[in-house]
Each structure stands twice: as C-alpha cells, then as structure tokens.
Amino acid sequence: MGEFVVRGGRRLDGTVRINGAKNAVLPIMAASLLTDGPVVLRDVPQIRDVAVMTDVLTALGAVVERAGRSLAIDSRGVDRFQVPELLMQEMRASVFVMGPLLGRLGRAAIVQPGGCAIGDRPIDLHLAGFQALGAEVSEDAGGGTLVVSPRLKGAEIHLSFPSVGATENLMMAAVMADGETRIRNAAMEPEVVDLAQFLEQMGARIRGAGTPEIRISGCARLAGADHTVIPDRIEGATFALAAAASGGTVRMENCLADHLPGLWEHLRSLGCAIRVDDHDVVEVECPNAYPPRAISIYTGPYPGFATDMQAQFMALLLKVPGVHYISERVFENRLGHAGEFRRLGARITADQRVAIVYGGRGLHPGTVRAQDLRAGAGLVIAALEIPGSTHIVNSAVIERGYENLAGRLSRLGADVTCV
Ligand code: EPZ
C-alpha cells in the first residue's frame, strides 16, 4: 500500500532531471519481442510498471537484464504466447505484447485486462485491428482472448478513436505483415513516434508516425536496436505543476517543452515565467499567489491537453481564485480525485466527465487516497500547498510510474516522506 506524508507550505527551488517516459518504454519493451537480435534500451526509469513488463517478457521466454538506467533484452528464446493472468491483471499495458507476439509467433493469448479507476479500458479497437490484418479472434470460457494468424496481411484500418494503445499494438503487428498497412485516425502522441523510431531502427519501414495516418510496409525480419527513450512529458508536467502550486523556481533537465502543448500557455496566463533553453531544459518561475482567473481545460488526444496531467492541473487550480471548468474527454471516469480534494477542504462539483473547481479557498491537511497514478500525483501537489501534514495512502500506485517522487520533490525543498 505505502503512504506519503507531505508537510506542505514550502517553496520548491532547484533542478530536477526528468526520466525516460513510462508510456514510451512499455510498448518499446514489448516491441523487442519482434526480433531475435540484441536490444538495448537507455534511460529506462526504475518504476514498478517496467518491472512488471520485465516479468511479462521473461514469462514469454525473453531474457531481460538491467544495468543501471539501461535494459538489455534478448528475445531469442521467446516461444510462449500466453501472458500470465496475474501479470495481465497487475498491469493492463501487458496488452502491448499482443501485436509483437502475433508478428513473431502467429498467436497471442491474454485475459481481458480489467478496467481500472479511470474507466473500463476496453481493447475492442486493438482486436478489430488484428482482425483487419487477417487474425482470428476467439474468446475462451475463462474470459481469455486468443488471437491467431499464421500470416498477417497488410490492411487499411480506421480507428474510431485515436487510441494510443491500439495505434501502437497495430503498428507492432503490421511491421511483420505481408504488404502495406494504413492506420487512419491514428494517435499522434510523442510516445507513438518514439515507438515508430525504435521499430525503424530495427529495420521497419514506417511513414507518418505523429500524424493521423501511419503507413507501415511489412518486412520478413527485424534486427536488434540500441535506443534511448524519450523524456517523460507527464513527469515534466507534474514537476512544473508542483512548482506552480508551491511557488519557487524549478529547472527541469531532459524536458521537451514541445511535448506539452496546452500546459505552458495556461501557466503563463497565471503569471508563471517559463524559460525554454538548450532544446531540452525548461525552467518555471512561479509566484506564491495568483490573481483571480477563470480557467477552462478540455482534455483530448495529442496535441490536445493531456488527460494524464488533468488531476495535477486540478490541484493547481485549487490555489487560483475563481471558478474553473474541467472537461475530461478521453476517459469516462477520470475525475474521482475531486472527492479526495474535497477531503482537504476543496469545493468542487463533478460528475464523470465535467468538474467545476471553486479555487482560492483555504485547504486543510487530511488523509486522502491515491486512486490511480496521476490522481495520486495530483494529491501530492495539492498537499504541497497546505501547511501541516497530509497523508496520502495507497502511494504504491504513484510509484508505478514515478521513480522516487518523494525524494526528488524533497531535494527541491518539499518535505515528503514515504512511510
Ligand atoms: C495510454 O493508455 C496511456 N498508457 C495512458 O496513460 C493515457 O492516459 C492514454 O494512453 C491516453 O493518452 C500507456 O501508454 C501505458 P487509449 P491507453 O487507448 O492506450 C478508449 C498513465 O497514467 N478505448 O488512448 O489505454 C479508452 O477506453 C496512463 O500513464 C476504447 O474504447 O489509452 C479511452 O476512453 C493512464 N477501445 C480512450 O479510448 C480500445 O480498444 C483512450 O484510450 C482502446 C481504447
């Protein structure tokens, strides 16, 4: 379970280095199954989700060795196509191995990943795309899903929603299909582009990653690759919002400002100074208080406002006097953290899709629960604003995606301990 204790009311000042992106390294680790050549991944964060994906690859027959911030993956021994149920249930991103297993072994079997706090998280778009590529999809009595295709054939696939995971899974299946595949209404997130670049280093021919239409020309085999994972833009947003909520000046290294459209304009409109230099350094200088404002946020697929920073931004809005509007348009139930903020004295009305935040009210310490990774990060940010000790239970979910968040915030002047 774990618990963070945050003694808030302190400014943040100093420099923090942003780690490699969780949401880039997980599909890239899965893509390593496509080759029997050696794969080296660099700047891999030390987080629970990477450990789980390591267990998944190992269970399928790969050998994964960590050396500092790098992983070496050898998939020569991959001969199993069934993802262990316990690992599937622990991390739904295990679904990313389906595309590579189809390409490598011609079959993949999973138990349907459960829903989570933020929504049902179906994989219908993934499965429909595999069928378009010629695979047979069947459900077994135990609720498992088997996908079989001795030989995938290139196809035209239109995604009804620009799903990140479906785009990535189908790209990984299509690189080994006969002929060309076109994915339309594809996700454009930087993590999709990073996966495409990794696959191209392995010898795949992919055009249009980062645009709504991706074309993949299938090939017979792929070689190993040595790849440095892109910076974690959501971790960068989290530290920037922690600084904005606490006041102070924080310099973030290995942070690509371009990957966070919609964030910097809002922070500037509140009076924060944002300085971008050397391409991958962003410095935020934030006041201790904000003038009255009315901020509206609409989350959406990239380059829209990232849903993964919605909870953290809501935490900041608690400090901004005014009535703010948040529309969550990606997940059907990703405003649950509003209830936890209310336990700290916040005034928020919310249903499943829209929250009205009455900012600028005094908050008080309390005990709250992290429901998911990003909601937990939002609670940490809110607690940084509150003098006194706030307890955040279930902090293990935060550590799934943030490496040593407590220690890194403390090095910036916060008082956050993990108990
Ligand atoms: C990825 O999840 C990220 N996870 C999520 O980050 C992120 O919030 C999400 O993309 C959106 O940016 C990883 O990359 C590991 P989607 P994914 O498929 O791929 C619906 C975090 O906090 N949908 O783009 O699961 C779905 O229900 C995590 O780091 C279908 O209906 O997201 C959702 O409403 C949370 N059918 C919407 O699309 C499908 O087959 C977006 O989901 C697939 C998705």
CSV table of C-alpha atoms in Angstrom, one decimal, residues 55-376:
chain,number,residue,atom,x,y,z
A,55,ASP,CA,8.3,-10.1,-15.8
A,56,VAL,CA,5.9,-10.4,-18.8
A,57,LEU,CA,8.8,-10.7,-21.3
A,58,THR,CA,10.6,-13.2,-19.1
A,59,ALA,CA,7.5,-15.3,-18.8
A,60,LEU,CA,7.3,-15.4,-22.6
A,61,GLY,CA,10.9,-16.7,-22.8
A,62,ALA,CA,13.0,-13.5,-23.2
A,63,VAL,CA,16.0,-12.6,-21.0
A,64,VAL,CA,15.9,-9.0,-19.6
A,65,GLU,CA,18.9,-7.6,-17.7
A,66,ARG,CA,19.1,-4.2,-16.1
A,67,ALA,CA,22.4,-2.4,-15.9
A,68,GLY,CA,21.9,1.0,-14.2
A,69,ARG,CA,19.5,3.0,-16.3
A,70,SER,CA,19.7,0.6,-19.3
A,71,LEU,CA,17.9,-2.7,-20.1
A,72,ALA,CA,19.3,-5.4,-22.3
A,73,ILE,CA,16.6,-7.6,-23.9
A,74,ASP,CA,17.4,-10.9,-25.7
A,75,SER,CA,14.2,-12.4,-27.2
A,76,ARG,CA,15.9,-15.4,-29.0
A,77,GLY,CA,14.2,-17.8,-26.5
A,78,VAL,CA,10.7,-16.4,-26.9
A,79,ASP,CA,8.4,-19.4,-27.5
A,80,ARG,CA,5.3,-18.8,-25.4
A,81,PHE,CA,2.3,-16.8,-26.5
A,82,GLN,CA,0.2,-16.7,-23.3
A,83,VAL,CA,0.6,-13.7,-20.9
A,84,PRO,CA,0.3,-14.9,-17.3
A,85,GLU,CA,-3.0,-13.9,-15.9
A,86,LEU,CA,-1.6,-12.3,-12.7
A,87,LEU,CA,0.7,-10.0,-14.7
A,88,MET,CA,-2.1,-9.1,-17.0
A,89,GLN,CA,-4.3,-8.1,-14.1
A,90,GLU,CA,-1.5,-6.2,-12.4
A,91,MET,CA,-0.7,-4.0,-15.5
A,92,ARG,CA,-3.1,-3.6,-18.4
A,93,ALA,CA,-0.2,-2.3,-20.6
A,94,SER,CA,0.7,-6.0,-20.8
A,95,VAL,CA,-1.7,-5.9,-23.7
A,96,PHE,CA,1.1,-4.3,-25.8
A,97,VAL,CA,2.7,-7.8,-26.3
A,98,MET,CA,-0.2,-9.0,-28.4
A,99,GLY,CA,0.9,-7.3,-31.6
A,100,PRO,CA,4.6,-8.4,-31.4
A,101,LEU,CA,3.6,-12.0,-30.4
A,102,LEU,CA,1.2,-12.1,-33.5
A,103,GLY,CA,4.1,-11.0,-35.7
A,104,ARG,CA,6.7,-13.3,-34.1
A,105,LEU,CA,4.7,-16.5,-33.2
A,106,GLY,CA,1.5,-16.0,-35.2
A,107,ARG,CA,-0.6,-16.2,-32.0
A,108,ALA,CA,-1.2,-14.3,-28.7
A,109,ALA,CA,-3.4,-15.1,-25.7
A,110,ILE,CA,-4.4,-12.8,-22.8
A,111,VAL,CA,-7.1,-12.5,-20.2
A,112,GLN,CA,-9.0,-9.3,-21.0
A,113,PRO,CA,-7.3,-6.5,-19.0
A,114,GLY,CA,-9.6,-5.4,-16.2
A,115,GLY,CA,-11.0,-1.9,-16.0
A,116,CYS,CA,-9.4,0.5,-13.5
A,117,ALA,CA,-10.3,3.6,-11.5
A,118,ILE,CA,-10.4,5.8,-14.6
A,119,GLY,CA,-12.6,3.6,-16.9
A,120,ASP,CA,-13.5,0.3,-18.5
A,121,ARG,CA,-10.4,0.4,-20.7
A,122,PRO,CA,-11.7,-2.0,-23.4
A,123,ILE,CA,-9.4,-3.3,-26.2
A,124,ASP,CA,-12.0,-3.6,-28.9
A,125,LEU,CA,-10.1,-1.3,-31.2
A,126,HIS,CA,-7.0,-3.5,-30.8
A,127,LEU,CA,-8.9,-6.7,-31.6
A,128,ALA,CA,-10.8,-5.2,-34.5
A,129,GLY,CA,-7.4,-4.1,-36.0
A,130,PHE,CA,-5.9,-7.5,-35.6
A,131,GLN,CA,-8.9,-9.0,-37.4
A,132,ALA,CA,-8.5,-6.5,-40.2
A,133,LEU,CA,-4.9,-7.8,-40.5
A,134,GLY,CA,-6.3,-11.3,-41.0
A,135,ALA,CA,-6.2,-12.7,-37.5
A,136,GLU,CA,-8.9,-14.9,-35.9
A,137,VAL,CA,-10.0,-13.6,-32.5
A,138,SER,CA,-11.8,-16.0,-30.1
A,139,GLU,CA,-12.9,-15.8,-26.5
A,140,ASP,CA,-12.5,-18.8,-24.3
A,141,ALA,CA,-14.8,-19.9,-21.5
A,142,GLY,CA,-12.5,-18.3,-18.9
A,143,GLY,CA,-12.8,-14.8,-20.4
A,144,GLY,CA,-9.4,-15.2,-22.1
A,145,THR,CA,-8.8,-13.9,-25.6
A,146,LEU,CA,-6.9,-15.8,-28.2
A,147,VAL,CA,-5.7,-14.1,-31.4
A,148,VAL,CA,-4.3,-16.4,-34.2
A,149,SER,CA,-2.9,-15.6,-37.6
A,150,PRO,CA,-0.3,-17.8,-39.3
A,151,ARG,CA,0.4,-14.9,-41.7
A,152,LEU,CA,-0.8,-11.3,-41.2
A,153,LYS,CA,-1.7,-9.4,-44.3
A,154,GLY,CA,-1.4,-5.6,-44.7
A,155,ALA,CA,-4.8,-3.8,-44.5
A,156,GLU,CA,-6.4,-0.4,-44.2
A,157,ILE,CA,-7.5,0.2,-40.6
A,158,HIS,CA,-9.6,3.2,-39.4
A,159,LEU,CA,-9.7,3.8,-35.6
A,160,SER,CA,-13.0,5.2,-34.4
A,161,PHE,CA,-11.0,6.9,-31.6
A,162,PRO,CA,-7.2,7.8,-31.9
A,163,SER,CA,-6.4,5.2,-29.2
A,164,VAL,CA,-2.7,5.3,-28.2
A,165,GLY,CA,-2.5,1.6,-27.3
A,166,ALA,CA,-4.4,0.4,-30.3
A,167,THR,CA,-2.2,2.5,-32.6
A,168,GLU,CA,0.9,1.1,-31.0
A,169,ASN,CA,-0.3,-2.5,-30.9
A,170,LEU,CA,-1.3,-2.5,-34.5
A,171,MET,CA,1.9,-0.8,-35.7
A,172,MET,CA,3.8,-3.6,-34.0
A,173,ALA,CA,1.7,-6.3,-35.7
A,174,ALA,CA,1.8,-4.6,-39.1
A,175,VAL,CA,5.6,-4.4,-39.3
A,176,MET,CA,5.6,-8.2,-39.9
A,177,ALA,CA,2.6,-8.4,-42.1
A,178,ASP,CA,2.7,-9.1,-45.9
A,179,GLY,CA,2.2,-5.8,-47.8
A,180,GLU,CA,1.3,-2.3,-46.6
A,181,THR,CA,-0.9,-1.3,-43.7
A,182,ARG,CA,-2.5,2.1,-43.3
A,183,ILE,CA,-3.7,3.2,-39.9
A,184,ARG,CA,-6.1,6.1,-40.2
A,185,ASN,CA,-7.2,8.3,-37.3
A,186,ALA,CA,-4.0,7.1,-35.5
A,187,ALA,CA,-2.9,8.5,-32.2
A,188,MET,CA,-0.2,11.2,-32.6
A,189,GLU,CA,1.3,11.2,-29.1
A,190,PRO,CA,5.2,11.5,-28.8
A,191,GLU,CA,5.3,8.0,-27.3
A,192,VAL,CA,3.8,6.7,-30.6
A,193,VAL,CA,6.5,8.5,-32.5
A,194,ASP,CA,9.2,7.1,-30.2
A,195,LEU,CA,7.9,3.5,-30.8
A,196,ALA,CA,7.9,4.1,-34.5
A,197,GLN,CA,11.5,5.4,-34.4
A,198,PHE,CA,12.6,2.3,-32.4
A,199,LEU,CA,10.9,0.0,-35.0
A,200,GLU,CA,12.6,1.9,-37.8
A,201,GLN,CA,16.0,1.3,-36.0
A,202,MET,CA,15.1,-2.4,-36.1
A,203,GLY,CA,14.6,-2.1,-39.9
A,204,ALA,CA,10.9,-1.5,-40.2
A,205,ARG,CA,9.6,0.9,-42.8
A,206,ILE,CA,7.1,3.3,-41.2
A,207,ARG,CA,5.9,6.7,-42.5
A,208,GLY,CA,3.6,9.2,-40.9
A,209,ALA,CA,4.1,8.5,-37.2
A,210,GLY,CA,2.9,11.6,-35.3
A,211,THR,CA,0.3,12.3,-38.0
A,212,PRO,CA,-3.3,10.9,-38.2
A,213,GLU,CA,-2.3,8.5,-40.9
A,214,ILE,CA,0.5,6.0,-40.5
A,215,ARG,CA,1.7,3.7,-43.3
A,216,ILE,CA,3.7,0.5,-42.4
A,217,SER,CA,5.4,-1.7,-45.0
A,218,GLY,CA,5.8,-5.2,-43.7
A,219,CYS,CA,9.1,-7.0,-43.7
A,220,ALA,CA,10.3,-10.6,-43.1
A,221,ARG,CA,12.6,-10.0,-40.1
A,222,LEU,CA,13.8,-7.2,-37.8
A,223,ALA,CA,17.2,-6.7,-36.3
A,224,GLY,CA,18.1,-5.6,-32.7
A,225,ALA,CA,18.5,-1.9,-31.8
A,226,ASP,CA,20.0,0.5,-29.3
A,227,HIS,CA,17.5,3.2,-28.3
A,228,THR,CA,17.3,6.0,-25.8
A,229,VAL,CA,13.7,6.5,-24.5
A,230,ILE,CA,12.2,10.0,-24.9
A,231,PRO,CA,11.7,12.1,-21.8
A,232,ASP,CA,8.6,11.6,-19.7
A,233,ARG,CA,6.5,14.6,-20.6
A,234,ILE,CA,3.9,13.8,-17.9
A,235,GLU,CA,6.6,13.6,-15.3
A,236,GLY,CA,7.8,17.0,-16.6
A,237,ALA,CA,4.3,18.4,-16.3
A,238,THR,CA,4.0,17.0,-12.8
A,239,PHE,CA,7.1,18.8,-11.5
A,240,ALA,CA,6.1,22.0,-13.3
A,241,LEU,CA,2.7,21.9,-11.6
A,242,ALA,CA,4.3,21.1,-8.3
A,243,ALA,CA,6.4,24.2,-8.6
A,244,ALA,CA,3.4,26.3,-9.7
A,245,ALA,CA,1.4,25.1,-6.7
A,246,SER,CA,4.2,25.7,-4.2
A,247,GLY,CA,5.8,28.9,-5.6
A,248,GLY,CA,9.5,28.9,-6.4
A,249,THR,CA,11.8,28.3,-9.4
A,250,VAL,CA,12.4,24.8,-10.7
A,251,ARG,CA,14.7,23.9,-13.6
A,252,MET,CA,13.8,20.7,-15.4
A,253,GLU,CA,16.5,19.0,-17.4
A,254,ASN,CA,15.7,16.4,-20.1
A,255,CYS,CA,12.3,18.0,-20.6
A,256,LEU,CA,10.9,18.7,-24.1
A,257,ALA,CA,8.5,21.7,-23.9
A,258,ASP,CA,7.1,20.9,-27.3
A,259,HIS,CA,5.6,17.6,-25.9
A,260,LEU,CA,3.3,19.5,-23.6
A,261,PRO,CA,1.0,21.7,-25.7
A,262,GLY,CA,-1.6,23.5,-23.7
A,263,LEU,CA,0.3,23.5,-20.4
A,264,TRP,CA,2.8,26.4,-20.7
A,265,GLU,CA,0.2,28.9,-22.0
A,266,HIS,CA,-2.0,28.3,-19.0
A,267,LEU,CA,0.9,28.7,-16.6
A,268,ARG,CA,2.0,31.9,-18.3
A,269,SER,CA,-1.6,33.3,-18.1
A,270,LEU,CA,-1.4,32.7,-14.4
A,271,GLY,CA,1.8,34.7,-14.1
A,272,CYS,CA,4.5,32.0,-14.2
A,273,ALA,CA,7.6,32.7,-16.2
A,274,ILE,CA,8.5,29.8,-18.5
A,275,ARG,CA,12.0,29.7,-20.0
A,276,VAL,CA,13.0,27.1,-22.5
A,277,ASP,CA,16.7,26.7,-23.4
A,278,ASP,CA,19.1,24.2,-25.0
A,279,HIS,CA,16.1,22.4,-26.6
A,280,ASP,CA,15.6,20.2,-23.6
A,281,VAL,CA,15.7,22.4,-20.5
A,282,VAL,CA,12.6,24.1,-19.1
A,283,GLU,CA,12.7,26.5,-16.2
A,284,VAL,CA,9.4,27.6,-14.4
A,285,GLU,CA,9.5,30.5,-12.1
A,286,CYS,CA,6.2,30.7,-10.1
A,287,PRO,CA,4.7,33.3,-7.7
A,288,ASN,CA,3.4,32.4,-4.3
A,289,ALA,CA,-0.1,33.5,-5.1
A,290,TYR,CA,-2.3,34.0,-8.2
A,291,PRO,CA,-4.7,36.7,-9.3
A,292,PRO,CA,-8.4,35.8,-9.8
A,293,ARG,CA,-8.9,33.9,-13.1
A,294,ALA,CA,-11.4,31.6,-14.8
A,295,ILE,CA,-9.6,28.7,-16.4
A,296,SER,CA,-11.2,26.1,-18.7
A,297,ILE,CA,-9.5,22.8,-19.5
A,298,TYR,CA,-10.6,20.3,-22.2
A,299,THR,CA,-8.5,17.1,-22.2
A,300,GLY,CA,-8.1,15.3,-25.6
A,301,PRO,CA,-5.9,13.2,-27.8
A,302,TYR,CA,-2.5,14.8,-28.6
A,303,PRO,CA,-1.9,17.6,-29.3
A,304,GLY,CA,-4.8,18.4,-27.0
A,305,PHE,CA,-4.4,18.9,-23.3
A,306,ALA,CA,-3.0,15.6,-22.0
A,307,THR,CA,-5.5,13.6,-19.8
A,308,ASP,CA,-2.5,12.4,-17.8
A,309,MET,CA,-1.9,15.9,-16.4
A,310,GLN,CA,-5.6,16.7,-15.7
A,311,ALA,CA,-5.5,15.7,-12.0
A,312,GLN,CA,-2.2,17.6,-11.4
A,313,PHE,CA,-3.6,20.7,-13.0
A,314,MET,CA,-6.8,20.5,-11.0
A,315,ALA,CA,-4.6,20.5,-7.9
A,316,LEU,CA,-3.1,23.8,-9.0
A,317,LEU,CA,-6.5,25.3,-9.7
A,318,LEU,CA,-7.4,24.8,-6.1
A,319,LYS,CA,-5.0,27.7,-5.4
A,320,VAL,CA,-6.3,30.1,-8.1
A,321,PRO,CA,-9.2,32.3,-7.0
A,322,GLY,CA,-12.1,31.8,-9.4
A,323,VAL,CA,-14.5,29.3,-10.9
A,324,HIS,CA,-12.7,26.8,-13.2
A,325,TYR,CA,-14.1,24.3,-15.7
A,326,ILE,CA,-12.5,20.9,-16.5
A,327,SER,CA,-13.9,18.6,-19.2
A,328,GLU,CA,-12.4,15.1,-19.3
A,329,ARG,CA,-12.9,13.9,-22.8
A,330,VAL,CA,-10.6,10.9,-23.0
A,331,PHE,CA,-11.7,8.6,-20.1
A,332,GLU,CA,-15.2,8.2,-18.9
A,333,ASN,CA,-14.4,8.3,-15.2
A,334,ARG,CA,-11.2,10.2,-14.6
A,335,LEU,CA,-12.5,12.9,-12.1
A,336,GLY,CA,-12.6,10.7,-9.0
A,337,HIS,CA,-9.8,12.7,-7.4
A,338,ALA,CA,-12.2,15.6,-7.0
A,339,GLY,CA,-13.7,13.7,-4.0
A,340,GLU,CA,-10.3,13.3,-2.4
A,341,PHE,CA,-9.6,17.0,-2.9
A,342,ARG,CA,-12.9,17.8,-1.1
A,343,ARG,CA,-11.5,15.9,1.9
A,344,LEU,CA,-8.8,18.6,2.1
A,345,GLY,CA,-11.5,21.4,2.1
A,346,ALA,CA,-11.7,22.0,-1.7
A,347,ARG,CA,-15.1,23.0,-3.2
A,348,ILE,CA,-15.6,21.0,-6.4
A,349,THR,CA,-18.7,19.7,-8.1
A,350,ALA,CA,-18.1,16.9,-10.5
A,351,ASP,CA,-19.8,14.2,-12.5
A,352,GLN,CA,-18.0,11.6,-14.5
A,353,ARG,CA,-16.9,14.0,-17.3
A,354,VAL,CA,-17.0,17.6,-16.0
A,355,ALA,CA,-15.7,19.3,-12.9
A,356,ILE,CA,-16.3,22.8,-11.6
A,357,VAL,CA,-13.5,23.9,-9.3
A,358,TYR,CA,-14.0,26.9,-7.0
A,359,GLY,CA,-10.4,27.9,-6.5
A,360,GLY,CA,-8.7,30.1,-3.9
A,361,ARG,CA,-10.4,28.6,-0.9
A,362,GLY,CA,-8.2,27.7,2.1
A,363,LEU,CA,-7.4,24.0,2.3
A,364,HIS,CA,-6.6,22.0,5.4
A,365,PRO,CA,-4.5,18.9,6.0
A,366,GLY,CA,-6.1,15.5,5.9
A,367,THR,CA,-5.8,11.8,4.9
A,368,VAL,CA,-6.6,11.0,1.3
A,369,ARG,CA,-6.3,8.0,-1.0
A,370,ALA,CA,-4.5,7.8,-4.4
A,371,GLN,CA,-6.9,6.0,-6.7
A,372,ASP,CA,-4.6,5.9,-9.7
A,373,LEU,CA,-1.1,7.1,-10.7
A,374,ARG,CA,-2.0,10.6,-11.8
A,375,ALA,CA,-4.7,11.2,-9.2
A,376,GLY,CA,-2.0,10.3,-6.6
